Amino acid sequence: MYIVKKKNTYIHWWGKIIVLISNDEYYKLNDLETYLVQKIMRNNNSINVINSISNELEVDTCEAEEFVSIFLNNYDSIFEYKKQNKAMNISGEKGKYFPFELHISLTNMCNQKSIHCYKKADYNELLNFLKYMEGKVPFLTLSGGDALMYPYIENILNIFGNTYQICVMTSGFDIKDSQVDALKKARRGVYMSVYSSKPEIHDKFVGVKNSYKKIIDNIEKLCSKKIHVGVSTLLTETNSDDIIELVSILDKMGINRISLGLISNIGRAKEKGLSAKDKDKVIDNMKKI
């Protein structure tokens, strides 16, 4: 039997110890656990792992087997036994502190004029930087402005889609047919923002007519191509009933990841006094949703 990593789990160096990542949860291993994972990475045949530990630590095979068994029980969300071997990769670099994720704002450009927007962006030597970080950082988020308005977005997705787990953040207002195939390379999905279940409220919020309809149409287009779509929205003290209706609409469309956030008190939002004034009320609304 082989000890293998489950799907959508990650192994990452953080200094001299290893971090395991599964479902947005991080498990920071101690020195002995890090030692064991390195053994598994070198030769993941379970018998070979046990025998190697027994020889190196000068313990009998029963003790080594118990150590491996306890570890696998503790981290059963990460590892499992399989009859067939699967290659396992580790990101980062031993002794160094590369982050688990990069978030790069590609452009200030956006199709909308959202009243809460705070973004500013700069771009220098992006390709060289991403090539340098390949293999060291597994996750990459591309945003803006609107990432899909960046003129080389398709190029970036095609070049790095196989080496990074990419997420693309967009308003969803304008998705060109030529971009759809490239977006299949975004293995962590495409994330859009919808601010109300009512078209007129959403359109007023983003400052563009027909924005709601175009975004909903584009969500359906991407879903039909089996591209994972996530949606983010904002909570206030008073809009919980509206957001419950929005979640219901998105659920019927097959959207299974919806993020709830607060308006940041910077940029246009600060100028218009839009940030939540009663955060306890917002938290109550979140619990209600």
Short mmCIF file of C-alpha atoms in Angstrom, two decimals:
data_model
loop_
_atom_site.label_atom_id
_atom_site.label_comp_id
_atom_site.label_asym_id
_atom_site.label_seq_id
_atom_site.Cartn_x
_atom_site.Cartn_y
_atom_site.Cartn_z
CA MET A 1 0.00 0.00 0.00
CA TYR A 2 1.08 3.58 -0.69
CA ILE A 3 0.55 6.67 1.43
CA VAL A 4 -0.79 9.35 -0.93
CA LYS A 5 -2.16 12.86 -0.70
CA LYS A 6 -5.87 13.38 -1.21
CA LYS A 7 -7.23 15.57 -3.98
CA ASN A 8 -7.27 19.34 -3.36
CA THR A 9 -4.82 19.14 -0.46
CA TYR A 10 -1.38 20.74 -0.35
CA ILE A 11 2.01 20.33 1.31
CA HIS A 12 4.08 23.49 1.82
CA TRP A 13 7.43 24.35 3.40
CA TRP A 14 7.37 27.14 6.00
CA GLY A 15 10.90 27.63 7.22
CA LYS A 16 12.12 24.30 8.60
CA ILE A 17 8.68 22.81 9.18
CA ILE A 18 5.92 21.63 6.85
CA VAL A 19 2.37 22.95 6.67
CA LEU A 20 -0.53 20.81 5.42
CA ILE A 21 -3.49 22.59 3.81
CA SER A 22 -6.99 21.19 3.28
CA ASN A 23 -10.33 23.01 2.81
CA ASP A 24 -8.83 26.37 3.88
CA GLU A 25 -7.48 24.81 7.10
CA TYR A 26 -3.75 24.92 7.87
CA TYR A 27 -1.92 22.30 9.96
CA LYS A 28 1.53 23.35 11.14
CA LEU A 29 3.54 20.19 11.83
CA ASN A 30 6.09 19.71 14.59
CA ASP A 31 9.66 18.55 13.92
CA LEU A 32 8.87 14.83 14.18
CA GLU A 33 5.81 15.10 11.94
CA THR A 34 7.84 17.10 9.42
CA TYR A 35 10.45 14.32 9.49
CA LEU A 36 7.73 11.74 8.72
CA VAL A 37 6.24 13.72 5.82
CA GLN A 38 9.70 14.03 4.27
CA LYS A 39 9.99 10.25 4.50
CA ILE A 40 6.64 9.83 2.78
CA MET A 41 7.63 12.30 0.06
CA ARG A 42 10.84 10.35 -0.69
CA ASN A 43 9.32 6.87 -0.78
CA ASN A 44 5.65 6.53 0.03
CA ASN A 45 5.43 2.75 0.11
CA SER A 46 4.07 2.27 3.65
CA ILE A 47 6.34 -0.69 4.46
CA ASN A 48 9.42 1.21 3.28
CA VAL A 49 8.42 4.25 5.36
CA ILE A 50 8.02 2.13 8.52
CA ASN A 51 11.26 0.23 8.00
CA SER A 52 13.21 3.43 7.29
CA ILE A 53 11.91 5.09 10.48
CA SER A 54 12.64 1.96 12.50
CA ASN A 55 16.25 1.86 11.27
CA GLU A 56 17.00 5.58 11.56
CA LEU A 57 15.38 6.16 14.97
CA GLU A 58 16.45 2.75 16.31
CA VAL A 59 12.96 1.68 17.38
CA ASP A 60 11.23 -1.61 16.64
CA THR A 61 8.89 -1.82 13.66
CA CYS A 62 5.77 -1.96 15.86
CA GLU A 63 6.62 1.44 17.38
CA ALA A 64 7.35 2.89 13.94
CA GLU A 65 4.11 1.46 12.57
CA GLU A 66 2.15 2.94 15.49
CA PHE A 67 3.76 6.36 14.92
CA VAL A 68 2.77 6.31 11.23
CA SER A 69 -0.75 5.07 12.06
CA ILE A 70 -1.37 7.82 14.64
CA PHE A 71 -0.09 10.48 12.24
CA LEU A 72 -2.37 9.30 9.42
CA ASN A 73 -5.36 9.19 11.76
CA ASN A 74 -4.63 12.76 12.90
CA TYR A 75 -4.34 13.99 9.30
CA ASP A 76 -6.88 11.77 7.55
CA SER A 77 -8.18 14.82 5.66
CA ILE A 78 -4.78 15.03 3.93
CA PHE A 79 -3.44 11.48 3.47
CA GLU A 80 -4.91 8.09 2.63
CA TYR A 81 -3.78 4.59 1.68
CA LYS A 82 -4.00 3.59 -1.99
CA LYS A 83 -2.97 0.47 -3.89
CA GLN A 84 -1.59 2.61 -6.72
CA ASN A 85 1.12 5.21 -6.25
CA LYS A 86 0.57 8.90 -7.03
CA ALA A 87 3.23 11.57 -7.30
CA MET A 88 3.18 14.19 -4.52
CA ASN A 89 4.58 17.69 -4.79
CA ILE A 90 5.64 20.08 -2.06
CA SER A 91 5.64 23.85 -2.61
CA GLY A 92 7.85 26.45 -1.01
CA GLU A 93 11.49 25.83 -0.17
CA LYS A 94 12.97 24.35 2.98
CA GLY A 95 14.43 26.99 5.27
CA LYS A 96 12.62 29.85 3.50
CA TYR A 97 9.25 31.54 3.92
CA PHE A 98 7.46 31.69 0.61
CA PRO A 99 3.75 32.51 0.99
CA PHE A 100 1.10 29.95 0.15
CA GLU A 101 -0.74 32.39 -2.12
CA LEU A 102 -0.02 35.43 -4.29
CA HIS A 103 -2.71 38.04 -4.93
CA ILE A 104 -1.86 40.33 -7.82
CA SER A 105 -3.94 43.32 -8.95
CA LEU A 106 -3.36 43.38 -12.69
CA THR A 107 -5.12 46.63 -13.57
CA ASN A 108 -7.20 49.55 -12.29
CA MET A 109 -9.56 49.21 -15.24
CA CYS A 110 -13.11 48.09 -14.55
CA ASN A 111 -16.42 48.15 -16.43
CA GLN A 112 -18.28 49.35 -13.36
CA LYS A 113 -18.15 52.32 -11.01
CA SER A 114 -19.04 50.61 -7.75
CA ILE A 115 -19.73 53.07 -4.96
CA HIS A 116 -17.67 51.07 -2.46
CA CYS A 117 -14.54 50.58 -4.64
CA TYR A 118 -11.10 51.10 -3.04
CA LYS A 119 -8.69 49.52 -5.56
CA LYS A 120 -5.50 50.96 -6.92
CA ALA A 121 -2.97 48.85 -8.79
CA ASP A 122 0.56 48.80 -10.14
CA TYR A 123 2.36 46.28 -12.39
CA ASN A 124 6.07 45.62 -12.82
CA GLU A 125 7.78 42.68 -14.51
CA LEU A 126 4.85 40.37 -13.81
CA LEU A 127 5.94 37.50 -16.03
CA ASN A 128 9.46 37.34 -14.57
CA PHE A 129 8.08 37.48 -11.05
CA LEU A 130 5.56 34.68 -11.66
CA LYS A 131 8.21 32.51 -13.30
CA TYR A 132 10.48 33.02 -10.29
CA MET A 133 7.70 31.98 -7.88
CA GLU A 134 6.66 28.88 -9.85
CA GLY A 135 6.86 25.80 -7.64
CA LYS A 136 7.38 27.90 -4.52
CA VAL A 137 3.86 29.34 -4.26
CA PRO A 138 0.96 27.09 -5.31
CA PHE A 139 -1.98 29.56 -5.27
CA LEU A 140 -2.39 32.67 -7.42
CA THR A 141 -5.29 35.13 -7.37
CA LEU A 142 -5.61 37.64 -10.22
CA SER A 143 -7.76 40.71 -9.62
CA GLY A 144 -8.01 44.37 -10.57
CA GLY A 145 -10.01 46.54 -11.13
CA ASP A 146 -11.35 43.81 -13.33
CA ALA A 147 -8.75 41.15 -14.13
CA LEU A 148 -10.47 40.35 -17.44
CA MET A 149 -9.80 43.88 -18.70
CA TYR A 150 -6.06 43.30 -18.44
CA PRO A 151 -4.91 42.91 -22.09
CA TYR A 152 -2.69 39.89 -21.42
CA ILE A 153 -4.98 37.93 -19.09
CA GLU A 154 -5.40 35.05 -21.55
CA ASN A 155 -1.64 34.84 -21.97
CA ILE A 156 -1.08 34.64 -18.21
CA LEU A 157 -3.73 31.94 -17.80
CA ASN A 158 -2.32 29.87 -20.64
CA ILE A 159 1.30 30.19 -19.46
CA PHE A 160 0.74 29.61 -15.74
CA GLY A 161 -2.53 27.66 -15.57
CA ASN A 162 -0.72 24.35 -15.16
CA THR A 163 1.76 25.47 -12.51
CA TYR A 164 -0.43 27.65 -10.26
CA GLN A 165 -3.87 27.04 -8.81
CA ILE A 166 -5.38 30.24 -10.27
CA CYS A 167 -8.43 32.19 -9.17
CA VAL A 168 -9.66 35.09 -11.34
CA MET A 169 -11.66 37.94 -9.83
CA THR A 170 -13.87 39.93 -12.19
CA SER A 171 -16.95 42.11 -12.15
CA GLY A 172 -18.48 39.57 -14.53
CA PHE A 173 -19.88 42.42 -16.61
CA ASP A 174 -18.06 41.59 -19.84
CA ILE A 175 -16.61 38.13 -20.50
CA LYS A 176 -15.51 37.71 -24.11
CA ASP A 177 -16.03 34.38 -25.85
CA SER A 178 -12.29 34.25 -26.57
CA GLN A 179 -11.60 34.39 -22.80
CA VAL A 180 -13.81 31.43 -21.87
CA ASP A 181 -11.35 28.72 -22.96
CA ALA A 182 -8.51 30.47 -21.10
CA LEU A 183 -10.68 30.67 -17.97
CA LYS A 184 -10.81 26.88 -17.89
CA LYS A 185 -7.18 27.18 -16.75
CA ALA A 186 -8.38 28.96 -13.60
CA ARG A 187 -8.61 25.77 -11.57
CA ARG A 188 -9.79 27.62 -8.44
CA GLY A 189 -12.55 29.30 -10.39
CA VAL A 190 -13.84 32.69 -11.47
CA TYR A 191 -15.28 34.97 -8.80
CA MET A 192 -17.81 37.73 -9.47
CA SER A 193 -19.75 40.16 -7.30
CA VAL A 194 -23.53 40.46 -7.12
CA TYR A 195 -24.91 42.93 -4.58
CA SER A 196 -28.65 42.29 -4.60
CA SER A 197 -31.36 39.92 -5.73
CA LYS A 198 -33.05 42.93 -7.33
CA PRO A 199 -31.52 44.17 -10.63
CA GLU A 200 -32.29 47.83 -9.95
CA ILE A 201 -30.53 47.79 -6.56
CA HIS A 202 -27.45 46.00 -7.90
CA ASP A 203 -27.24 48.33 -10.92
CA LYS A 204 -27.45 51.41 -8.71
CA PHE A 205 -24.78 50.01 -6.42
CA VAL A 206 -22.27 49.47 -9.25
CA GLY A 207 -23.31 52.55 -11.22
CA VAL A 208 -24.00 50.74 -14.51
CA LYS A 209 -27.36 49.93 -16.12
CA ASN A 210 -28.07 46.29 -17.02
CA SER A 211 -25.06 45.14 -14.97
CA TYR A 212 -27.13 42.57 -13.05
CA LYS A 213 -28.48 40.91 -16.20
CA LYS A 214 -25.06 40.77 -17.89
CA ILE A 215 -23.42 39.23 -14.81
CA ILE A 216 -26.15 36.61 -14.35
CA ASP A 217 -25.94 35.74 -18.05
CA ASN A 218 -22.15 35.36 -17.78
CA ILE A 219 -22.45 33.19 -14.68
CA GLU A 220 -24.75 30.88 -16.64
CA LYS A 221 -22.35 30.91 -19.61
CA LEU A 222 -19.37 29.86 -17.51
CA CYS A 223 -21.35 27.25 -15.61
CA SER A 224 -22.47 25.73 -18.92
CA LYS A 225 -18.77 25.29 -19.79
CA LYS A 226 -18.18 23.58 -16.42
CA ILE A 227 -16.06 26.46 -15.15
CA HIS A 228 -16.29 26.86 -11.37
CA VAL A 229 -17.97 30.16 -10.44
CA GLY A 230 -18.04 31.79 -7.01
CA VAL A 231 -19.97 34.90 -6.00
CA SER A 232 -19.21 37.52 -3.38
CA THR A 233 -21.65 40.02 -1.92
CA LEU A 234 -21.78 42.61 0.85
CA LEU A 235 -23.80 42.74 4.05
CA THR A 236 -25.18 45.86 5.67
CA GLU A 237 -27.35 46.45 8.72
CA THR A 238 -30.54 46.24 6.63
CA ASN A 239 -30.14 43.95 3.61
CA SER A 240 -30.24 40.44 5.12
CA ASP A 241 -33.63 39.52 3.57
CA ASP A 242 -32.38 40.63 0.15
CA ILE A 243 -29.17 38.61 0.51
CA ILE A 244 -31.13 35.51 1.58
CA GLU A 245 -33.13 35.83 -1.66
CA LEU A 246 -29.89 36.33 -3.64
CA VAL A 247 -28.35 33.20 -2.09
CA SER A 248 -31.50 31.28 -3.05
CA ILE A 249 -31.22 32.47 -6.68
CA LEU A 250 -27.54 31.57 -6.88
CA ASP A 251 -28.13 28.18 -5.27
CA LYS A 252 -30.69 27.32 -7.97
CA MET A 253 -28.06 28.26 -10.58
CA GLY A 254 -25.64 25.72 -9.08
CA ILE A 255 -23.30 28.20 -7.35
CA ASN A 256 -21.83 26.42 -4.33
CA ARG A 257 -19.44 29.07 -3.00
CA ILE A 258 -20.79 32.44 -1.84
CA SER A 259 -18.68 34.89 0.16
CA LEU A 260 -20.20 37.46 2.50
CA GLY A 261 -18.20 40.58 3.31
CA LEU A 262 -18.39 44.08 4.76
CA ILE A 263 -17.85 47.37 2.99
CA SER A 264 -14.32 48.68 3.65
CA ASN A 265 -14.20 52.22 5.01
CA ILE A 266 -11.79 53.53 2.35
CA GLY A 267 -11.94 54.94 -1.19
CA ARG A 268 -15.40 55.83 -2.56
CA ALA A 269 -17.06 54.00 0.34
CA LYS A 270 -15.44 56.38 2.83
CA GLU A 271 -16.41 59.42 0.76
CA LYS A 272 -20.04 58.27 0.73
CA GLY A 273 -20.12 57.04 4.34
CA LEU A 274 -21.12 53.49 3.33
CA SER A 275 -19.24 51.35 5.85
CA ALA A 276 -21.23 49.41 8.43
CA LYS A 277 -21.97 51.55 11.48
CA ASP A 278 -23.57 48.79 13.54
CA LYS A 279 -21.34 45.76 13.09
CA ASP A 280 -23.21 43.77 15.76
CA LYS A 281 -26.35 44.09 13.64
CA VAL A 282 -24.41 42.95 10.56
CA ILE A 283 -23.13 39.91 12.46
CA ASP A 284 -26.70 39.09 13.53
CA ASN A 285 -27.74 39.30 9.87
CA MET A 286 -24.91 36.96 8.88
CA LYS A 287 -26.08 34.40 11.44
CA LYS A 288 -29.62 34.76 10.09
CA ILE A 289 -28.42 34.08 6.53
#
